[in-house]
Amino acid sequence: MKLKSLRVLLVSSVLPRNTTGGEVVLHRHLSQWEALHLVIATHHSQPVNSENIVQLKANSLLNRLNHTRLSRWVHDIRQCFYPFHNCNQLRDYIQQNQPDLILTVAHGELCWIAQQMSVQLGIPLVTFFHDWWPHLAYIHDWTQGVITRRFQRLYQQSQLTLCVSEGMRQALGTHSNAQVLFPIPDKSMIVTKTEKLTFGGKFKVIYAGIMAEIYSSMLQALYRSFQEISEIQLELLGPQPDWSKLVLEQVKAEGVYAGFIPRELLTNKLSQAHALLVVMSFEQRYKTRMQTSFPSKLVDYCQFGKPIIIWGPDYCSAVQWGRQYQSALVVTSPLEKDLVQAIRELATQPEKQNYLGNKALDWAKGMFNPEKIQQQFVDSLHDVANLSKGGQEVVF
């Protein structure tokens, strides 16, 4: 029999916040779970809107060094050896309260503490694997092997692993209880049918997400390619990118970049688009990240029943999904002119637009349905906790 209520201790550098990426995924899972007693262990002073906090005290010397030229070396130490946090309060809490599970995200430095507490105190560990953290960590190249082995050891020592994609599960290897759990979309975005598309005026394509770092050059090149095309309107939504002041002024003045907007406005914007764009990096150094990640925006996009366009390499998880299920317009050329041409052709094909919109809606009702994803999450954690209790039903 399953536990009717769970006491879960979250020990994670990724915290449940209604923002973007892993934070919003965690927020959606935990905020929707009524039969949950959640306690959060963190070193952040104001992490989330929660009264149930266990403070972790970061090492003051390493904190000071982290703001110097030795910063990368500090990250080497914390990622490859030990974070050197004061965990006395956390250890006391676990020993006194015996939570049913420790939950963590394989990102940052607190996942290593979650792993250590689980092993030392015998509490089952559940770990989200959203990104290939060894390639995201701010560390020297020579430490990549160390952190990769540690990342894989965290995978093996978790009683349940929640992998964001099949590519992530395959990259991490064999595990007795590894599941693919897609990013959970926003329940408020659910649509029941595709809106009738209008074919007059400009064909609007929206990209919502990160525009800096690995996607910066791709999106800037795409913006320049669309400047001379009057029948297509590109709109970019998200945190301010690391572009030059001149380019930022241009995209704002032209109405291409609308900034990072509240979720209610974002929902309204996306519902007015003709197509929604997903971008994955072509750079070889990011190959493992593209193979293992699964963009949460893709899952959110499907809720609108709009055609989805995926621009990325053959090997990335999003392209493979689009091709396998014929659920998206896929462009695998790194040349922005080829993407522009594919979008121009789509803009003249109403039947294809309706087909792709309906395919997206099918996924929103099926595998990407937030209620189904949430039920898988809750059931999986109950199963792990119930197994650790010897199959006995416990009510709190």
Tab-separated table of C-alpha atoms in Angstrom:
chain	number	residue	atom	x	y	z
A	1	MET	CA	0.000	0.000	0.000
A	2	LYS	CA	1.156	3.534	-0.664
A	3	LEU	CA	1.925	6.244	1.798
A	4	LYS	CA	-0.905	8.750	2.014
A	5	SER	CA	1.427	11.600	2.858
A	6	LEU	CA	5.132	12.112	2.407
A	7	ARG	CA	7.732	14.029	4.354
A	8	VAL	CA	10.217	15.177	1.740
A	9	LEU	CA	13.482	16.979	2.429
A	10	LEU	CA	14.678	19.007	-0.543
A	11	VAL	CA	18.466	19.480	-0.533
A	12	SER	CA	19.174	21.254	-3.787
A	13	SER	CA	20.927	24.233	-5.364
A	14	VAL	CA	17.907	24.443	-7.691
A	15	LEU	CA	14.966	25.738	-5.668
A	16	PRO	CA	11.223	25.675	-6.405
A	17	ARG	CA	10.538	29.127	-7.843
A	18	ASN	CA	8.049	30.232	-10.464
A	19	THR	CA	10.778	31.475	-12.818
A	20	THR	CA	12.290	29.414	-15.642
A	21	GLY	CA	14.051	26.130	-16.337
A	22	GLY	CA	14.589	23.640	-13.532
A	23	GLU	CA	13.279	26.040	-10.893
A	24	VAL	CA	9.833	26.345	-12.429
A	25	VAL	CA	9.655	22.586	-13.076
A	26	LEU	CA	10.382	21.922	-9.401
A	27	HIS	CA	7.891	24.615	-8.374
A	28	ARG	CA	5.110	23.076	-10.448
A	29	HIS	CA	5.687	19.595	-9.071
A	30	LEU	CA	5.861	20.599	-5.416
A	31	SER	CA	3.225	23.348	-5.343
A	32	GLN	CA	0.587	21.037	-6.832
A	33	TRP	CA	1.134	18.251	-4.294
A	34	GLU	CA	-1.275	18.794	-1.428
A	35	ALA	CA	-0.380	15.664	0.568
A	36	LEU	CA	3.219	16.764	0.971
A	37	HIS	CA	5.182	18.002	3.964
A	38	LEU	CA	8.153	19.749	2.393
A	39	VAL	CA	11.266	20.997	4.160
A	40	ILE	CA	13.989	22.794	2.215
A	41	ALA	CA	17.678	22.730	3.141
A	42	THR	CA	19.563	25.616	1.569
A	43	HIS	CA	22.344	28.159	2.002
A	44	HIS	CA	20.276	30.946	0.418
A	45	SER	CA	18.998	33.573	2.829
A	46	GLN	CA	15.635	34.061	1.103
A	47	PRO	CA	15.150	31.017	-1.099
A	48	VAL	CA	11.418	30.485	-1.459
A	49	ASN	CA	8.100	31.299	0.139
A	50	SER	CA	8.363	28.597	2.776
A	51	GLU	CA	8.600	28.535	6.543
A	52	ASN	CA	10.134	25.054	6.624
A	53	ILE	CA	13.794	25.879	6.122
A	54	VAL	CA	16.938	24.150	7.352
A	55	GLN	CA	19.951	26.427	6.991
A	56	LEU	CA	23.184	25.200	5.494
A	57	LYS	CA	26.154	27.439	6.279
A	58	ALA	CA	28.623	27.789	3.437
A	59	ASN	CA	32.332	27.954	4.264
A	60	SER	CA	33.123	31.658	4.776
A	61	LEU	CA	36.716	31.392	3.509
A	62	LEU	CA	35.659	29.702	0.261
A	63	ASN	CA	32.883	32.267	-0.127
A	64	ARG	CA	35.398	35.103	0.072
A	65	LEU	CA	37.776	33.376	-2.344
A	66	ASN	CA	34.866	32.835	-4.705
A	67	HIS	CA	34.845	36.594	-5.353
A	68	THR	CA	38.511	36.677	-6.344
A	69	ARG	CA	40.592	35.453	-9.277
A	70	LEU	CA	40.632	32.073	-7.528
A	71	SER	CA	36.918	31.590	-8.108
A	72	ARG	CA	37.270	28.734	-10.601
A	73	TRP	CA	39.590	26.903	-8.213
A	74	VAL	CA	36.971	27.256	-5.466
A	75	HIS	CA	34.425	25.654	-7.771
A	76	ASP	CA	36.913	22.855	-8.511
A	77	ILE	CA	37.100	22.111	-4.790
A	78	ARG	CA	33.353	22.279	-4.164
A	79	GLN	CA	32.397	20.257	-7.227
A	80	CYS	CA	35.102	17.621	-7.328
A	81	PHE	CA	35.875	17.098	-3.647
A	82	TYR	CA	33.508	18.565	-1.046
A	83	PRO	CA	31.392	21.736	-0.698
A	84	PHE	CA	32.660	22.303	2.890
A	85	HIS	CA	29.277	23.471	4.158
A	86	ASN	CA	28.399	23.233	7.834
A	87	CYS	CA	25.775	20.491	7.785
A	88	ASN	CA	25.249	20.074	11.537
A	89	GLN	CA	21.736	21.550	11.495
A	90	LEU	CA	20.797	19.421	8.513
A	91	ARG	CA	22.133	16.243	10.074
A	92	ASP	CA	20.299	16.976	13.325
A	93	TYR	CA	17.057	17.583	11.449
A	94	ILE	CA	17.290	14.272	9.583
A	95	GLN	CA	18.137	12.274	12.696
A	96	GLN	CA	15.301	13.835	14.682
A	97	ASN	CA	12.597	13.832	11.996
A	98	GLN	CA	13.496	10.925	9.705
A	99	PRO	CA	12.042	12.241	6.424
A	100	ASP	CA	10.682	9.653	4.015
A	101	LEU	CA	12.840	10.879	1.155
A	102	ILE	CA	15.641	13.255	0.253
A	103	LEU	CA	14.993	15.021	-3.046
A	104	THR	CA	17.682	16.784	-5.066
A	105	VAL	CA	18.533	18.092	-8.531
A	106	ALA	CA	21.840	17.062	-10.101
A	107	HIS	CA	22.944	20.664	-10.525
A	108	GLY	CA	25.144	22.896	-8.367
A	109	GLU	CA	26.898	21.776	-5.214
A	110	LEU	CA	24.122	20.811	-2.779
A	111	CYS	CA	23.328	17.591	-4.646
A	112	TRP	CA	26.608	16.204	-3.272
A	113	ILE	CA	25.436	16.968	0.265
A	114	ALA	CA	22.092	15.294	-0.461
A	115	GLN	CA	23.982	12.237	-1.662
A	116	GLN	CA	26.191	12.182	1.433
A	117	MET	CA	23.262	12.540	3.862
A	118	SER	CA	21.359	9.771	2.095
A	119	VAL	CA	24.271	7.342	2.324
A	120	GLN	CA	25.268	8.213	5.892
A	121	LEU	CA	21.774	8.324	7.406
A	122	GLY	CA	19.981	5.729	5.307
A	123	ILE	CA	17.298	7.986	3.758
A	124	PRO	CA	16.220	7.109	0.184
A	125	LEU	CA	17.474	9.598	-2.402
A	126	VAL	CA	15.466	10.794	-5.421
A	127	THR	CA	17.380	12.820	-8.017
A	128	PHE	CA	16.273	14.908	-10.996
A	129	PHE	CA	18.681	14.841	-13.944
A	130	HIS	CA	17.640	17.847	-16.048
A	131	ASP	CA	21.004	18.864	-17.531
A	132	TRP	CA	24.438	17.365	-18.032
A	133	TRP	CA	25.891	19.260	-15.072
A	134	PRO	CA	29.594	18.413	-15.670
A	135	HIS	CA	29.455	20.568	-18.824
A	136	LEU	CA	27.732	23.453	-17.051
A	137	ALA	CA	29.885	23.691	-13.930
A	138	TYR	CA	32.373	26.556	-13.680
A	139	ILE	CA	35.451	24.357	-13.346
A	140	HIS	CA	38.799	23.775	-15.062
A	141	ASP	CA	38.841	21.384	-18.015
A	142	TRP	CA	41.160	18.962	-16.233
A	143	THR	CA	38.501	18.313	-13.580
A	144	GLN	CA	35.840	17.227	-16.099
A	145	GLY	CA	36.623	13.540	-15.610
A	146	VAL	CA	36.353	13.822	-11.820
A	147	ILE	CA	32.984	15.582	-11.801
A	148	THR	CA	31.592	13.309	-14.537
A	149	ARG	CA	32.398	10.221	-12.454
A	150	ARG	CA	30.845	11.906	-9.427
A	151	PHE	CA	27.749	12.779	-11.462
A	152	GLN	CA	27.402	9.151	-12.540
A	153	ARG	CA	27.943	7.944	-8.982
A	154	LEU	CA	25.106	10.198	-7.829
A	155	TYR	CA	22.961	8.527	-10.482
A	156	GLN	CA	23.856	5.032	-9.267
A	157	GLN	CA	23.398	5.841	-5.564
A	158	SER	CA	19.923	7.352	-6.039
A	159	GLN	CA	17.032	5.024	-5.281
A	160	LEU	CA	15.025	6.776	-8.023
A	161	THR	CA	16.357	8.874	-10.891
A	162	LEU	CA	14.066	11.155	-12.906
A	163	CYS	CA	15.707	11.753	-16.275
A	164	VAL	CA	14.457	14.570	-18.471
A	165	SER	CA	14.913	12.557	-21.664
A	166	GLU	CA	15.673	9.099	-22.988
A	167	GLY	CA	19.011	10.516	-24.127
A	168	MET	CA	19.857	11.424	-20.531
A	169	ARG	CA	18.944	7.961	-19.290
A	170	GLN	CA	21.033	6.280	-21.981
A	171	ALA	CA	24.037	8.538	-21.359
A	172	LEU	CA	23.989	7.797	-17.617
A	173	GLY	CA	23.760	4.037	-18.106
A	174	THR	CA	21.952	1.130	-16.503
A	175	HIS	CA	19.953	1.787	-13.334
A	176	SER	CA	17.387	-0.340	-11.523
A	177	ASN	CA	14.898	2.531	-11.181
A	178	ALA	CA	15.565	5.206	-13.800
A	179	GLN	CA	12.503	6.872	-15.319
A	180	VAL	CA	12.018	9.442	-18.043
A	181	LEU	CA	9.960	12.318	-16.616
A	182	PHE	CA	9.283	15.092	-19.116
A	183	PRO	CA	9.326	18.712	-17.861
A	184	ILE	CA	5.897	19.476	-16.440
A	185	PRO	CA	4.070	22.281	-18.271
A	186	ASP	CA	1.988	25.040	-16.747
A	187	LYS	CA	-1.547	23.797	-16.070
A	188	SER	CA	-2.955	27.223	-16.914
A	189	MET	CA	-1.661	26.895	-20.480
A	190	ILE	CA	-3.798	23.885	-21.378
A	191	VAL	CA	-5.921	24.316	-24.499
A	192	THR	CA	-8.647	21.956	-25.713
A	193	LYS	CA	-8.545	22.704	-29.412
A	194	THR	CA	-6.400	24.546	-31.926
A	195	GLU	CA	-7.494	28.053	-32.695
A	196	LYS	CA	-8.447	28.727	-36.295
A	197	LEU	CA	-5.324	30.162	-37.859
A	198	THR	CA	-5.573	33.386	-39.802
A	199	PHE	CA	-3.505	33.647	-42.947
A	200	GLY	CA	-3.671	37.356	-43.628
A	201	GLY	CA	-0.903	39.720	-42.586
A	202	LYS	CA	2.470	38.701	-41.224
A	203	PHE	CA	3.310	35.151	-40.152
A	204	LYS	CA	4.391	35.507	-36.510
A	205	VAL	CA	7.096	33.199	-35.106
A	206	ILE	CA	7.851	33.452	-31.372
A	207	TYR	CA	10.871	32.218	-29.452
A	208	ALA	CA	10.489	32.269	-25.656
A	209	GLY	CA	13.524	31.428	-23.553
A	210	ILE	CA	17.199	32.134	-22.965
A	211	MET	CA	18.862	34.251	-25.650
A	212	ALA	CA	22.296	34.554	-24.077
A	213	GLU	CA	25.325	32.257	-23.930
A	214	ILE	CA	25.109	29.274	-26.297
A	215	TYR	CA	22.054	30.607	-28.149
A	216	SER	CA	23.216	34.206	-28.487
A	217	SER	CA	24.907	34.041	-31.899
A	218	MET	CA	22.196	31.828	-33.418
A	219	LEU	CA	19.361	34.158	-32.475
A	220	GLN	CA	21.235	37.305	-33.479
A	221	ALA	CA	21.934	35.783	-36.889
A	222	LEU	CA	18.282	34.798	-37.219
A	223	TYR	CA	17.168	38.317	-36.316
A	224	ARG	CA	19.415	39.804	-39.014
A	225	SER	CA	18.095	37.313	-41.585
A	226	PHE	CA	14.503	38.360	-40.945
A	227	GLN	CA	15.157	42.104	-41.149
A	228	GLU	CA	14.603	42.188	-44.918
A	229	ILE	CA	11.639	39.791	-44.962
A	230	SER	CA	8.372	41.645	-44.672
A	231	GLU	CA	5.982	38.688	-44.533
A	232	ILE	CA	7.513	37.091	-41.404
A	233	GLN	CA	7.484	38.642	-37.932
A	234	LEU	CA	10.009	37.301	-35.413
A	235	GLU	CA	9.389	37.993	-31.734
A	236	LEU	CA	11.828	37.133	-28.929
A	237	LEU	CA	10.726	36.809	-25.297
A	238	GLY	CA	12.922	36.161	-22.275
A	239	PRO	CA	15.608	37.549	-19.966
A	240	GLN	CA	17.739	40.302	-21.460
A	241	PRO	CA	20.490	38.717	-23.561
A	242	ASP	CA	24.212	39.508	-23.497
A	243	TRP	CA	24.047	41.363	-26.800
A	244	SER	CA	25.671	44.676	-27.633
A	245	LYS	CA	23.874	47.829	-26.559
A	246	LEU	CA	23.333	48.787	-30.202
A	247	VAL	CA	21.690	45.476	-31.142
A	248	LEU	CA	19.513	45.528	-28.025
A	249	GLU	CA	18.303	49.011	-28.885
A	250	GLN	CA	17.507	47.862	-32.424
A	251	VAL	CA	15.499	44.762	-31.470
A	252	LYS	CA	13.536	46.745	-28.902
A	253	ALA	CA	12.824	49.619	-31.289
A	254	GLU	CA	11.687	47.215	-34.003
A	255	GLY	CA	9.409	45.308	-31.628
A	256	VAL	CA	11.384	42.097	-32.048
A	257	TYR	CA	12.429	41.786	-28.395
A	258	ALA	CA	9.706	42.230	-25.769
A	259	GLY	CA	11.765	41.312	-22.703
A	260	PHE	CA	10.992	38.939	-19.865
A	261	ILE	CA	7.249	39.211	-19.301
A	262	PRO	CA	4.913	37.801	-16.603
A	263	ARG	CA	3.523	34.346	-17.282
A	264	GLU	CA	-0.007	35.648	-17.876
A	265	LEU	CA	1.238	37.958	-20.631
A	266	LEU	CA	3.473	35.202	-21.996
A	267	THR	CA	0.475	32.907	-22.327
A	268	ASN	CA	-1.393	35.590	-24.246
A	269	LYS	CA	1.591	36.227	-26.525
A	270	LEU	CA	2.121	32.558	-27.355
A	271	SER	CA	-1.562	32.062	-28.104
A	272	GLN	CA	-1.306	34.779	-30.788
A	273	ALA	CA	1.646	33.206	-32.615
A	274	HIS	CA	1.422	31.286	-35.875
A	275	ALA	CA	4.395	29.082	-34.916
A	276	LEU	CA	6.686	28.579	-31.930
A	277	LEU	CA	10.455	28.139	-32.184
A	278	VAL	CA	12.846	25.830	-30.306
A	279	VAL	CA	16.598	26.378	-30.762
A	280	MET	CA	19.354	23.850	-29.951
A	281	SER	CA	23.074	24.583	-30.305
A	282	PHE	CA	25.112	23.166	-33.199
A	283	GLU	CA	28.476	23.656	-31.455
A	284	GLN	CA	30.312	20.365	-31.033
A	285	ARG	CA	31.410	21.197	-27.483
A	286	TYR	CA	27.748	21.225	-26.422
A	287	LYS	CA	26.868	17.926	-28.090
A	288	THR	CA	26.331	15.956	-24.874
A	289	ARG	CA	24.105	18.711	-23.454
A	290	MET	CA	21.976	18.750	-26.606
A	291	GLN	CA	21.705	14.944	-26.624
A	292	THR	CA	20.617	14.692	-22.996
A	293	SER	CA	18.494	17.785	-22.329
A	294	PHE	CA	14.858	18.192	-23.336
A	295	PRO	CA	13.712	21.817	-23.615
A	296	SER	CA	10.877	22.612	-21.227
A	297	LYS	CA	9.674	25.273	-23.680
A	298	LEU	CA	8.812	22.503	-26.152
A	299	VAL	CA	6.454	20.901	-23.639
A	300	ASP	CA	4.919	24.288	-22.820
A	301	TYR	CA	4.560	25.134	-26.511
A	302	CYS	CA	2.511	22.001	-27.182
A	303	GLN	CA	-0.178	23.242	-24.809
A	304	PHE	CA	-1.078	25.957	-27.348
A	305	GLY	CA	-1.716	23.658	-30.285
A	306	LYS	CA	0.570	25.697	-32.551
A	307	PRO	CA	3.072	24.422	-35.140
A	308	ILE	CA	6.454	23.867	-33.500
A	309	ILE	CA	9.681	24.595	-35.363
A	310	ILE	CA	12.873	22.954	-34.068
A	311	TRP	CA	16.230	24.310	-35.260
A	312	GLY	CA	19.078	22.094	-34.132
A	313	PRO	CA	21.499	19.270	-35.000
A	314	ASP	CA	20.407	15.736	-35.902
A	315	TYR	CA	21.603	14.286	-32.613
A	316	CYS	CA	19.751	16.599	-30.205
A	317	SER	CA	16.816	15.211	-28.228
A	318	ALA	CA	14.295	17.747	-29.510
A	319	VAL	CA	15.055	17.032	-33.186
A	320	GLN	CA	14.857	13.287	-32.595
A	321	TRP	CA	11.475	13.717	-30.917
A	322	GLY	CA	10.186	15.862	-33.767
A	323	ARG	CA	11.329	13.417	-36.414
A	324	GLN	CA	10.329	10.212	-34.661
A	325	TYR	CA	6.767	11.372	-34.082
A	326	GLN	CA	6.509	13.746	-37.084
A	327	SER	CA	5.318	16.379	-34.625
A	328	ALA	CA	7.379	19.418	-35.644
A	329	LEU	CA	8.982	21.213	-38.541
A	330	VAL	CA	12.623	20.179	-38.126
A	331	VAL	CA	15.555	22.138	-39.599
A	332	THR	CA	18.982	20.559	-39.031
A	333	SER	CA	21.091	22.934	-41.114
A	334	PRO	CA	23.175	25.356	-39.006
A	335	LEU	CA	22.612	28.066	-41.625
A	336	GLU	CA	19.961	30.554	-40.601
A	337	LYS	CA	19.006	31.095	-44.255
A	338	ASP	CA	17.811	27.494	-44.421
A	339	LEU	CA	15.631	28.003	-41.355
A	340	VAL	CA	14.245	31.220	-42.828
A	341	GLN	CA	13.390	29.429	-46.069
A	342	ALA	CA	11.638	26.608	-44.182
A	343	ILE	CA	9.565	29.140	-42.227
A	344	ARG	CA	8.641	31.031	-45.394
A	345	GLU	CA	7.410	27.796	-46.941
A	346	LEU	CA	5.432	26.896	-43.818
A	347	ALA	CA	3.773	30.313	-43.877
A	348	THR	CA	2.231	29.419	-47.265
A	349	GLN	CA	1.043	25.942	-46.217
A	350	PRO	CA	-2.120	26.208	-44.079
A	351	GLU	CA	-2.764	22.458	-44.200
A	352	LYS	CA	0.702	21.715	-42.812
A	353	GLN	CA	0.215	24.355	-40.130
A	354	ASN	CA	-3.041	22.741	-39.039
A	355	TYR	CA	-1.455	19.279	-39.105
A	356	LEU	CA	1.475	20.342	-36.905
A	357	GLY	CA	-0.815	22.296	-34.579
A	358	ASN	CA	-2.986	19.235	-34.064
A	359	LYS	CA	0.067	17.038	-33.467
A	360	ALA	CA	1.218	19.453	-30.753
A	361	LEU	CA	-2.222	19.354	-29.179
A	362	ASP	CA	-2.206	15.541	-29.218
A	363	TRP	CA	1.014	15.607	-27.190
A	364	ALA	CA	-0.459	18.189	-24.816
A	365	LYS	CA	-3.369	15.834	-24.132
A	366	GLY	CA	-1.138	12.758	-23.955
A	367	MET	CA	2.467	12.375	-22.852
A	368	PHE	CA	2.867	16.111	-22.129
A	369	ASN	CA	-0.321	16.409	-20.104
A	370	PRO	CA	0.675	18.096	-16.800
A	371	GLU	CA	-1.724	15.959	-14.749
A	372	LYS	CA	-0.216	12.749	-16.138
A	373	ILE	CA	3.336	13.967	-15.562
A	374	GLN	CA	2.480	15.024	-12.006
A	375	GLN	CA	0.826	11.678	-11.283
A	376	GLN	CA	3.921	9.836	-12.492
A	377	PHE	CA	6.077	11.994	-10.218
A	378	VAL	CA	3.891	11.500	-7.121
A	379	ASP	CA	3.405	7.768	-7.689
A	380	SER	CA	7.127	7.202	-8.227
A	381	LEU	CA	8.090	8.954	-4.977
A	382	HIS	CA	5.396	7.075	-3.077
A	383	ASP	CA	6.740	3.782	-4.426
A	384	VAL	CA	10.283	4.530	-3.248
A	385	ALA	CA	9.125	5.655	0.198
A	386	ASN	CA	6.777	2.723	0.548
A	387	LEU	CA	9.543	0.276	-0.357
A	388	SER	CA	11.846	1.770	2.271
A	389	LYS	CA	9.091	1.310	4.884
A	390	GLY	CA	8.777	-2.357	4.032
A	391	GLY	CA	5.473	-1.903	2.176
A	392	GLN	CA	3.614	-0.617	5.229
A	393	GLU	CA	1.067	2.150	4.933
A	394	VAL	CA	1.979	5.200	6.968
A	395	VAL	CA	-0.339	8.161	7.533
A	396	PHE	CA	0.879	11.545	8.809
